[in-house]
């Protein structure tokens, strides 16, 4: 691993007893839109046409917990 900061973070993660995972919302003001990963239109389309309601670790989920792959 070339990047010392990332190596240190991964080493700490391997030693952790628990992991906290955030669940993101899927709306036109979501963090993914603010980062420029998706346009507001793409988010609305995924929600309306695919039933996507949230994301966990970059995976989009439907209300029943099914993963939706872009």
PDB file of C-alpha atoms in Angstrom:
ATOM      1  CA  UNK A   1       0.000   0.000   0.000  1.00  0.00           C
ATOM      2  CA  UNK A   2       1.581   3.256  -1.139  1.00  0.00           C
ATOM      3  CA  UNK A   3      -0.616   5.735   0.745  1.00  0.00           C
ATOM      4  CA  UNK A   4       0.273   5.709   4.455  1.00  0.00           C
ATOM      5  CA  UNK A   5      -2.976   7.354   5.524  1.00  0.00           C
ATOM      6  CA  UNK A   6      -5.103   4.755   3.751  1.00  0.00           C
ATOM      7  CA  UNK A   7      -2.904   1.922   5.030  1.00  0.00           C
ATOM      8  CA  UNK A   8      -3.307   3.154   8.590  1.00  0.00           C
ATOM      9  CA  UNK A   9      -7.079   3.444   8.202  1.00  0.00           C
ATOM     10  CA  UNK A  10      -7.381  -0.059   6.745  1.00  0.00           C
ATOM     11  CA  UNK A  11      -5.177  -1.483   9.522  1.00  0.00           C
ATOM     12  CA  UNK A  12      -7.441   0.105  12.130  1.00  0.00           C
ATOM     13  CA  UNK A  13     -10.542  -1.174  10.362  1.00  0.00           C
ATOM     14  CA  UNK A  14      -9.223  -4.743  10.427  1.00  0.00           C
ATOM     15  CA  UNK A  15      -8.857  -4.510  14.215  1.00  0.00           C
ATOM     16  CA  UNK A  16     -12.341  -3.074  14.827  1.00  0.00           C
ATOM     17  CA  UNK A  17     -14.961  -5.058  16.703  1.00  0.00           C
ATOM     18  CA  UNK A  18     -17.874  -3.265  15.057  1.00  0.00           C
ATOM     19  CA  UNK A  19     -18.505  -1.197  11.954  1.00  0.00           C
ATOM     20  CA  UNK A  20     -20.870   1.746  11.588  1.00  0.00           C
ATOM     21  CA  UNK A  21     -22.519   2.022   8.202  1.00  0.00           C
ATOM     22  CA  UNK A  22     -24.471   5.009   6.964  1.00  0.00           C
ATOM     23  CA  UNK A  23     -27.587   4.809   4.857  1.00  0.00           C
ATOM     24  CA  UNK A  24     -28.027   7.604   2.337  1.00  0.00           C
ATOM     25  CA  UNK A  25     -31.218   8.928   0.877  1.00  0.00           C
ATOM     26  CA  UNK A  26     -31.954   9.059  -2.817  1.00  0.00           C
ATOM     27  CA  UNK A  27     -33.245  12.488  -3.691  1.00  0.00           C
ATOM     28  CA  UNK A  28     -32.113  15.322  -5.928  1.00  0.00           C
ATOM     29  CA  UNK A  29     -30.294  16.957  -2.983  1.00  0.00           C
ATOM     30  CA  UNK A  30     -28.407  13.821  -1.930  1.00  0.00           C
ATOM     31  CA  UNK A  31     -24.715  13.791  -1.138  1.00  0.00           C
ATOM     32  CA  UNK A  32     -24.041  11.797  -4.320  1.00  0.00           C
ATOM     33  CA  UNK A  33     -25.491  14.665  -6.372  1.00  0.00           C
ATOM     34  CA  UNK A  34     -23.428  17.208  -4.423  1.00  0.00           C
ATOM     35  CA  UNK A  35     -20.297  15.168  -5.159  1.00  0.00           C
ATOM     36  CA  UNK A  36     -21.197  15.197  -8.850  1.00  0.00           C
ATOM     37  CA  UNK A  37     -21.503  11.411  -9.089  1.00  0.00           C
ATOM     38  CA  UNK A  38     -25.086  11.722 -10.390  1.00  0.00           C
ATOM     39  CA  UNK A  39     -27.288  14.443 -11.744  1.00  0.00           C
ATOM     40  CA  UNK A  40     -30.582  15.266 -10.021  1.00  0.00           C
ATOM     41  CA  UNK A  41     -32.330  13.810 -13.087  1.00  0.00           C
ATOM     42  CA  UNK A  42     -30.494  10.462 -12.725  1.00  0.00           C
ATOM     43  CA  UNK A  43     -31.467  10.226  -9.058  1.00  0.00           C
ATOM     44  CA  UNK A  44     -35.114  11.017  -9.783  1.00  0.00           C
ATOM     45  CA  UNK A  45     -35.123   8.505 -12.650  1.00  0.00           C
ATOM     46  CA  UNK A  46     -33.698   5.747 -10.424  1.00  0.00           C
ATOM     47  CA  UNK A  47     -36.279   6.521  -7.762  1.00  0.00           C
ATOM     48  CA  UNK A  48     -39.325   6.805 -10.028  1.00  0.00           C
ATOM     49  CA  UNK A  49     -38.495   4.136 -12.618  1.00  0.00           C
ATOM     50  CA  UNK A  50     -36.438   1.641 -10.613  1.00  0.00           C
ATOM     51  CA  UNK A  51     -37.893   2.057  -7.114  1.00  0.00           C
ATOM     52  CA  UNK A  52     -34.565   2.995  -5.529  1.00  0.00           C
ATOM     53  CA  UNK A  53     -35.031   4.605  -2.111  1.00  0.00           C
ATOM     54  CA  UNK A  54     -31.597   4.610  -0.455  1.00  0.00           C
ATOM     55  CA  UNK A  55     -27.968   3.639  -0.788  1.00  0.00           C
ATOM     56  CA  UNK A  56     -25.553   1.773   1.470  1.00  0.00           C
ATOM     57  CA  UNK A  57     -21.852   1.832   0.643  1.00  0.00           C
ATOM     58  CA  UNK A  58     -22.603   2.819  -2.937  1.00  0.00           C
ATOM     59  CA  UNK A  59     -25.228   0.128  -3.489  1.00  0.00           C
ATOM     60  CA  UNK A  60     -28.719   1.379  -4.276  1.00  0.00           C
ATOM     61  CA  UNK A  61     -31.587  -0.312  -2.461  1.00  0.00           C
ATOM     62  CA  UNK A  62     -35.305  -0.678  -3.031  1.00  0.00           C
ATOM     63  CA  UNK A  63     -37.799  -0.502  -0.119  1.00  0.00           C
ATOM     64  CA  UNK A  64     -37.630  -4.309   0.217  1.00  0.00           C
ATOM     65  CA  UNK A  65     -33.850  -4.244   0.488  1.00  0.00           C
ATOM     66  CA  UNK A  66     -33.109  -5.550  -2.996  1.00  0.00           C
ATOM     67  CA  UNK A  67     -29.987  -4.202  -4.619  1.00  0.00           C
ATOM     68  CA  UNK A  68     -30.384  -2.237  -7.812  1.00  0.00           C
ATOM     69  CA  UNK A  69     -27.358  -2.328 -10.110  1.00  0.00           C
ATOM     70  CA  UNK A  70     -26.893   0.650 -12.432  1.00  0.00           C
TER      71      UNK A  70
END
